[in-house]
CSV table of C-alpha atoms and ligand atoms in Angstrom, one decimal:
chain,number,residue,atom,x,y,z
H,779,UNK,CA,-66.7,143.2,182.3
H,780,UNK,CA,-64.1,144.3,179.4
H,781,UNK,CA,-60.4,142.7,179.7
H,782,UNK,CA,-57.6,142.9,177.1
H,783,UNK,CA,-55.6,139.9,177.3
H,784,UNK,CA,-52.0,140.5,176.3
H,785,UNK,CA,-53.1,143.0,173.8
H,786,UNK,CA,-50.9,144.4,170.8
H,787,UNK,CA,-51.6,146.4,167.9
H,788,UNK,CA,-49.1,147.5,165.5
H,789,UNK,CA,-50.9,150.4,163.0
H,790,UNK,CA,-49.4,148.9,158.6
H,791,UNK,CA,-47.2,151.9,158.8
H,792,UNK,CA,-45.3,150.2,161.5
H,793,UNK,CA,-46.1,152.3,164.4
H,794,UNK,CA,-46.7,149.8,167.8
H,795,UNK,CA,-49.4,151.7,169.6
H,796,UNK,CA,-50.1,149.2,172.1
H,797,UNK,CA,-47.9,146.3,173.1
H,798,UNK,CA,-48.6,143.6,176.0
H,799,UNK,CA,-51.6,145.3,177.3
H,800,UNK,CA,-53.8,143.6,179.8
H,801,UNK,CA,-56.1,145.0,181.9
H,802,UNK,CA,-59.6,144.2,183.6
H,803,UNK,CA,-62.6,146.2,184.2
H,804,UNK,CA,-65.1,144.8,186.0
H,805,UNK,CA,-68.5,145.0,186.0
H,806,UNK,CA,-69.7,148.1,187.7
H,807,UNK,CA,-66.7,149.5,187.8
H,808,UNK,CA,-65.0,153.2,186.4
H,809,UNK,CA,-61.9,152.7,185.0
H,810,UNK,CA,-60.1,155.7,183.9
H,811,UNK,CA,-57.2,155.1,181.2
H,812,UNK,CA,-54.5,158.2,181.7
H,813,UNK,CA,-51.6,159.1,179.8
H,814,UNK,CA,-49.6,161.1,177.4
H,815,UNK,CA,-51.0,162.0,174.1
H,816,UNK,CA,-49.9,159.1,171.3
H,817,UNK,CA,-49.5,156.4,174.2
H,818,UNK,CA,-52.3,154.5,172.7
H,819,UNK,CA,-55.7,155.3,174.8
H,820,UNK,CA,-57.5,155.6,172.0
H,821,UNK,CA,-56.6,152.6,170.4
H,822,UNK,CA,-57.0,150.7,172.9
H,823,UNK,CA,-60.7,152.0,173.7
H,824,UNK,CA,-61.4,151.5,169.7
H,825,UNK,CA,-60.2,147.6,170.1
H,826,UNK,CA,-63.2,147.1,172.4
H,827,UNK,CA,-66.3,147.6,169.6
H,828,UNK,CA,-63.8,146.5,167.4
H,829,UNK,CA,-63.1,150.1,165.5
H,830,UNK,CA,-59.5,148.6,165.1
H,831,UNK,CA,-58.5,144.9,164.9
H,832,UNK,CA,-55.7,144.5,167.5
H,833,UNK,CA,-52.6,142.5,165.9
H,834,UNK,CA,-52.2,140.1,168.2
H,835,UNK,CA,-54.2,138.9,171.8
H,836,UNK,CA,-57.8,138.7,173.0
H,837,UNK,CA,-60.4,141.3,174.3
H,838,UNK,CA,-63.7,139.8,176.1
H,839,UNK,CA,-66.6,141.4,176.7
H,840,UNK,CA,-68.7,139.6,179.8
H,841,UNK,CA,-65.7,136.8,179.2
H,842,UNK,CA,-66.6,136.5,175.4
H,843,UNK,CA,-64.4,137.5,172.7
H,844,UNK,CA,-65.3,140.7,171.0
H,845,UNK,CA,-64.9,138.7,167.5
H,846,UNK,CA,-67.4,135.9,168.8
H,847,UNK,CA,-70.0,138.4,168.9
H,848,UNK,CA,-72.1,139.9,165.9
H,849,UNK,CA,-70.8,143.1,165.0
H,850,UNK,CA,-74.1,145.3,165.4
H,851,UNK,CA,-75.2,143.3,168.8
H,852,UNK,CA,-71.5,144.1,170.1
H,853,UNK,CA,-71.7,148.0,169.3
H,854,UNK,CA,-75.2,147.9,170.2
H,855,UNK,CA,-74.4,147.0,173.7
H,856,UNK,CA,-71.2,149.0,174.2
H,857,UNK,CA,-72.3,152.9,174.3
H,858,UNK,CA,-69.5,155.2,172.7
H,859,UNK,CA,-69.2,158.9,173.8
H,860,UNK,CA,-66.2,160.6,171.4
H,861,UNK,CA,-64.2,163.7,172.2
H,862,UNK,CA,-65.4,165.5,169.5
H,863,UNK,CA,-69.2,166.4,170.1
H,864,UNK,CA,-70.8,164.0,167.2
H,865,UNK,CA,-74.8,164.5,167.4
H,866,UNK,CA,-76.3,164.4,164.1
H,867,UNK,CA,-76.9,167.6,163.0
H,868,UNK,CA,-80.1,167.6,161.2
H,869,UNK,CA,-81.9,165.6,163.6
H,870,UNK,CA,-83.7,166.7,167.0
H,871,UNK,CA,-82.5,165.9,170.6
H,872,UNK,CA,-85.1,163.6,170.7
H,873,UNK,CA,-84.1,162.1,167.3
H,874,UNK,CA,-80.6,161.8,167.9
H,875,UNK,CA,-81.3,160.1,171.3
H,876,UNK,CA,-83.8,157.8,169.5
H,877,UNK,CA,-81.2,156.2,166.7
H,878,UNK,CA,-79.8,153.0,168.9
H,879,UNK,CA,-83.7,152.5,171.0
H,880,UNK,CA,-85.1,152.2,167.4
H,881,UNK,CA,-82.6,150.0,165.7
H,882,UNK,CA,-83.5,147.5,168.5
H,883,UNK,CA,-86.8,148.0,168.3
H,884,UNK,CA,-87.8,149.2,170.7
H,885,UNK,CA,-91.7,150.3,170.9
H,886,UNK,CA,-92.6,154.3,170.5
H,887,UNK,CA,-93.7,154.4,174.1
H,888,UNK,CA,-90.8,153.1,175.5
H,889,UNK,CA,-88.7,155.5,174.1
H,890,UNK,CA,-90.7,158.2,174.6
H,891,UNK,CA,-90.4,157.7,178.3
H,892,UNK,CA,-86.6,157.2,177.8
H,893,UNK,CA,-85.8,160.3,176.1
H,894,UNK,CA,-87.8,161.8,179.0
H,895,UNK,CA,-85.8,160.4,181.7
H,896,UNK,CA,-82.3,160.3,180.3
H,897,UNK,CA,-82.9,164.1,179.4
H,898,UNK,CA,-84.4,165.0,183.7
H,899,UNK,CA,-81.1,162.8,184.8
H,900,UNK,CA,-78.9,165.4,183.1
H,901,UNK,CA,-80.8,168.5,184.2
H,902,UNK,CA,-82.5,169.5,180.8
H,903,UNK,CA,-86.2,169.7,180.7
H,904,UNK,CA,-87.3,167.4,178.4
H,905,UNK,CA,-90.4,169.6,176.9
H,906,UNK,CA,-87.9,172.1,176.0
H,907,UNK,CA,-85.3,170.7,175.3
H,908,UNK,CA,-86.7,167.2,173.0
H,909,UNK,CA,-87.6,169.0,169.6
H,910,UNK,CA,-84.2,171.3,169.6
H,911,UNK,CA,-82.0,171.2,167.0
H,912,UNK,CA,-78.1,170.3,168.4
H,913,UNK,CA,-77.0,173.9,167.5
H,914,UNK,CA,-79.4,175.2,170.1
H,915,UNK,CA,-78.1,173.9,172.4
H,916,UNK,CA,-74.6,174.9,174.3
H,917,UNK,CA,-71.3,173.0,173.8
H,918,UNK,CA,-71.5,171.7,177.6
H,919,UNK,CA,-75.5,170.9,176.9
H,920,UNK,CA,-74.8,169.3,173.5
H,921,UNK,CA,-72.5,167.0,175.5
H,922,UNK,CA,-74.3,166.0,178.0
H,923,UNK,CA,-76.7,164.4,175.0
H,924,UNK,CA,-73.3,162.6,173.6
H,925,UNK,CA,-73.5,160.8,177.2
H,926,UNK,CA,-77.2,160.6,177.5
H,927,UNK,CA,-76.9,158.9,174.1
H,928,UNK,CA,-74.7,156.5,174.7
H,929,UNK,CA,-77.0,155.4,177.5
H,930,UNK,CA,-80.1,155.5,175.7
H,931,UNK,CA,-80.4,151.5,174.8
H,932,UNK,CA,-79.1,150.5,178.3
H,933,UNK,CA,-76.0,149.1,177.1
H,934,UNK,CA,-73.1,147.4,179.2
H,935,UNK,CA,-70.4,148.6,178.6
H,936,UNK,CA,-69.7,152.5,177.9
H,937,UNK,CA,-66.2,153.8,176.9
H,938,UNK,CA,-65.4,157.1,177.0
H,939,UNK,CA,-62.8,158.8,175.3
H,940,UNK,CA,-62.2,162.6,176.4
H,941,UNK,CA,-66.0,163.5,176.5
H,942,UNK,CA,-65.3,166.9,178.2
H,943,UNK,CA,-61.9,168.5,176.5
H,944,UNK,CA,-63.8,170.8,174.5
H,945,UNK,CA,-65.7,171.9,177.9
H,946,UNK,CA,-65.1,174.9,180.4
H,947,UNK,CA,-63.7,174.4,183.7
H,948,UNK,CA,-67.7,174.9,185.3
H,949,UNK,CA,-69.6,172.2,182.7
H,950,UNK,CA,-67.0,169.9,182.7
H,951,UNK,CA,-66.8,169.4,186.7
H,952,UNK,CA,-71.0,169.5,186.1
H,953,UNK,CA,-70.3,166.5,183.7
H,954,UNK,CA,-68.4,164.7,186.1
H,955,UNK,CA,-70.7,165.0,188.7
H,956,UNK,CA,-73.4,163.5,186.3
H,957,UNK,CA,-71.3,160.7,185.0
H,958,UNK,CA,-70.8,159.9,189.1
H,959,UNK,CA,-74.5,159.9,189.9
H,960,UNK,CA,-75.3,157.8,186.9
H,961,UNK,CA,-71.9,155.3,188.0
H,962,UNK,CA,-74.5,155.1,191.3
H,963,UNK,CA,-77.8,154.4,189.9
H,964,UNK,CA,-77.2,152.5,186.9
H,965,UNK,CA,-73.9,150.5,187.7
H,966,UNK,CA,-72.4,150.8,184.5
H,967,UNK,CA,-69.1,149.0,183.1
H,968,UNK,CA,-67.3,152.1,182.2
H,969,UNK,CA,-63.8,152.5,180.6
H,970,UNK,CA,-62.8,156.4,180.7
H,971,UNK,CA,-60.1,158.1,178.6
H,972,UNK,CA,-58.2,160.9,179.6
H,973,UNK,CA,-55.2,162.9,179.9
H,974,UNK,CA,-55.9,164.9,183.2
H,975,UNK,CA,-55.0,163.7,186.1
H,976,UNK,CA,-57.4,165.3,188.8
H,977,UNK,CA,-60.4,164.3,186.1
H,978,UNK,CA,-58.6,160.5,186.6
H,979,UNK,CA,-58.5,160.4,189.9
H,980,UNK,CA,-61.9,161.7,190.5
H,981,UNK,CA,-64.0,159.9,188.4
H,982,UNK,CA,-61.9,156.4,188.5
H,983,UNK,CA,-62.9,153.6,190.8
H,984,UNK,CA,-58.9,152.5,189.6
H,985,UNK,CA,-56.9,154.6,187.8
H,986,UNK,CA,-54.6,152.7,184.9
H,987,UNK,CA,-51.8,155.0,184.1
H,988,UNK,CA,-50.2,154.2,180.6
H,989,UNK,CA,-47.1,155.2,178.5
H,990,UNK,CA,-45.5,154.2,175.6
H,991,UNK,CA,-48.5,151.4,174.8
H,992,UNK,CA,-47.9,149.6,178.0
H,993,UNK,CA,-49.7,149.6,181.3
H,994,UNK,CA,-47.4,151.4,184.3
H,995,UNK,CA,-49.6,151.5,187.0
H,996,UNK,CA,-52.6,150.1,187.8
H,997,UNK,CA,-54.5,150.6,191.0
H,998,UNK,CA,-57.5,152.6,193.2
H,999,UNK,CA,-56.8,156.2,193.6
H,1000,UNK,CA,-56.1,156.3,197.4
H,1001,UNK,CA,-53.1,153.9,196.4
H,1002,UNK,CA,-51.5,155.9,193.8
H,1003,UNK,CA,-51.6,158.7,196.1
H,1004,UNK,CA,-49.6,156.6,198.3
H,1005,UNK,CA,-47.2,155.2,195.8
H,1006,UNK,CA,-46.8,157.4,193.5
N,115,LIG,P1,-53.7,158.5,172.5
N,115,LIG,O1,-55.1,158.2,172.4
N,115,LIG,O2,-53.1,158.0,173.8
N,115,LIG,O3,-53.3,159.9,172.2
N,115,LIG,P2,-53.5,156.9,170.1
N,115,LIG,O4,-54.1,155.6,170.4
N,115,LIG,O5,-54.3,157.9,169.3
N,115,LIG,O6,-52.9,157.5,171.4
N,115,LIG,O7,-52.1,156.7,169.3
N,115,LIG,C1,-51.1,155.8,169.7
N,115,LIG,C2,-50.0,155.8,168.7
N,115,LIG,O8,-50.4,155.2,167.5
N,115,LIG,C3,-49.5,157.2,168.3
N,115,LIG,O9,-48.1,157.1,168.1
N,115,LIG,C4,-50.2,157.5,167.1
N,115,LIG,O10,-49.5,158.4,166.2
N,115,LIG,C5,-50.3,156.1,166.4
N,115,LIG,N1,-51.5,155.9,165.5
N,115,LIG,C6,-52.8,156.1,165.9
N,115,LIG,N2,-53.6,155.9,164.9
N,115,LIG,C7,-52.8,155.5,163.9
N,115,LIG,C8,-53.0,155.0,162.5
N,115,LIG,N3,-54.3,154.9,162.0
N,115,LIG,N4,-51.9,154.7,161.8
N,115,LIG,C9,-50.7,154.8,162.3
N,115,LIG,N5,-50.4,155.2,163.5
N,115,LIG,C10,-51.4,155.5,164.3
N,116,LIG,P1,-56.2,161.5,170.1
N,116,LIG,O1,-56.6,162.9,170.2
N,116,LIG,O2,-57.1,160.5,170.7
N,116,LIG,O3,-54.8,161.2,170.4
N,116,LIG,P2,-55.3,161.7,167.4
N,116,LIG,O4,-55.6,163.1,167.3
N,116,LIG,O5,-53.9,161.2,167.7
N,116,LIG,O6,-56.3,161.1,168.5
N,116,LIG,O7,-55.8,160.9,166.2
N,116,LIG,C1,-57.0,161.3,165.4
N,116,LIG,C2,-57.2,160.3,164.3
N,116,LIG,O8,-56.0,160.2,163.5
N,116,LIG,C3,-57.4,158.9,164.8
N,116,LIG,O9,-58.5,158.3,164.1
N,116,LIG,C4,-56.2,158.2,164.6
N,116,LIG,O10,-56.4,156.8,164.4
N,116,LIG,C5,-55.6,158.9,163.4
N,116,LIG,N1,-54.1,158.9,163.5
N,116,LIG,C6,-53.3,159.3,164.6
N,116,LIG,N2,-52.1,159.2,164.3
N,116,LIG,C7,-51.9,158.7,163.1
N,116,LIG,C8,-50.8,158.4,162.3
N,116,LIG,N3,-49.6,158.5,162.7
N,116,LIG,N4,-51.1,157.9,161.0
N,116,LIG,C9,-52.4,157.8,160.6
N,116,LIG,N5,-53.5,158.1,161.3
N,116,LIG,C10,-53.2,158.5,162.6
């Protein structure tokens, strides 16, 4: 469950991203966050594992404040797939899947059998794909890891924040359909950002439609279709 609570955020340079937001996901649920460029999604989504500090109101996670929690157990249990494809270069699929699993601790077996399944739920044989390097693997491929990644310690909570804008038309309606079967099987919490509307509509159990830092619309799909 992730809820702002009257949420504002003013940047030091005096620009009010977000003002008055509230809104609540709730556990199991896709939320996908729509809106112009500069209306604040990204702030917003960046409150939640506390990449920015709002400036005034309260964000829970699971009905704690984000600020109660410790700040590596909070980002630890909150998986965080960027726009921008960000595997680590030098490491292997495997390797990069690995980095949260092993800072909890996780033991050698476990995430072994992980790597193997995260990798099968995405379509990508594991025994060729594990020891690759990133850049051998496609843009659409390489971002299917981002997600797989995100999921790799069984967090939460997962935000997204434009995981497909760099994708073609074919891998990102691929992604889509992956980030729908996983919604099924896993029952993730998961807060979606985006600025096109059929993606929005598609993926989001409710749709939360945003401008100018404040909340417009807020409701399942089959509604805003009706009031529009
Ligand atoms: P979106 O993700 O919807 O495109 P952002 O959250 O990135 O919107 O930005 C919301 C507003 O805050 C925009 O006007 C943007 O220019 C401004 N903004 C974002 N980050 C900063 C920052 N670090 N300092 C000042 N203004 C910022
Ligand atoms: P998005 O594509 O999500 O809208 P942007 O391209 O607006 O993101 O912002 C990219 C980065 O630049 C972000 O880290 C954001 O915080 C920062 N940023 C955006 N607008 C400003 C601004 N007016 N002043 C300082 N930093 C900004």
């Amino acid at each position: 469950m992730i809820e702002f609570d009257k949420v504002q955020k003013i940047y030091p340079d005096g620009t009010e991203a977000i003002r008055e937001f509230s809104l609540k996901v709730e556990e199991g649920e896709i939320v996908t966050l729509i809106g112009p460029s500069g209306c604040g999604k990204t702030t917003a989504m960046k409150m939640v594992n506390r990449l920015i500090e709002p400036t005034a109101g309260d964000i829970y996670i699971n009905e704690r404040k984000v600020n109660s929690y410790n700040i590596h157990e909070l980002r630890w249990n909150i998986g965080y797939v960027l726009q921008e494809i960000a595997l680590f270069p030098h490491m292997t699929i495997g390797e990069n899947i690995s980095v949260v699993p092993e800072m909890k601790k996780w033991k050698r077996k476990k995430i072994r059998t992980r790597i193997d399944e995260l990798l099968e739920m995405v379509g990508l044989d594991p025994s060729t794909y594990q020891k690759r390097l990133p850049r051998e693997l496609s843009g659409g491929q390489q971002q299917r890891i981002g997600v797989v990644r995100a999921l790799a310690a069984d967090p939460d909570i997962i935000l997204m924040d434009e995981p497909f804008s760099a994708l073609d038309p074919i891998s990102r309606e691929q992604l889509q359909s992956d980030i729908k079967t996983l919604q099924k099987e896993i029952k993730k919490t998961i807060l979606f950002v985006t600025h096109d509307m059929d993606e929005a509509m598609a993926l989001g159990d409710r749709v939360c439609l945003m401008k100018d830092g404040e909340v417009v619309q807020f409701d399942t799909p089959q509604q805003l279709i009706l009031n529009p």
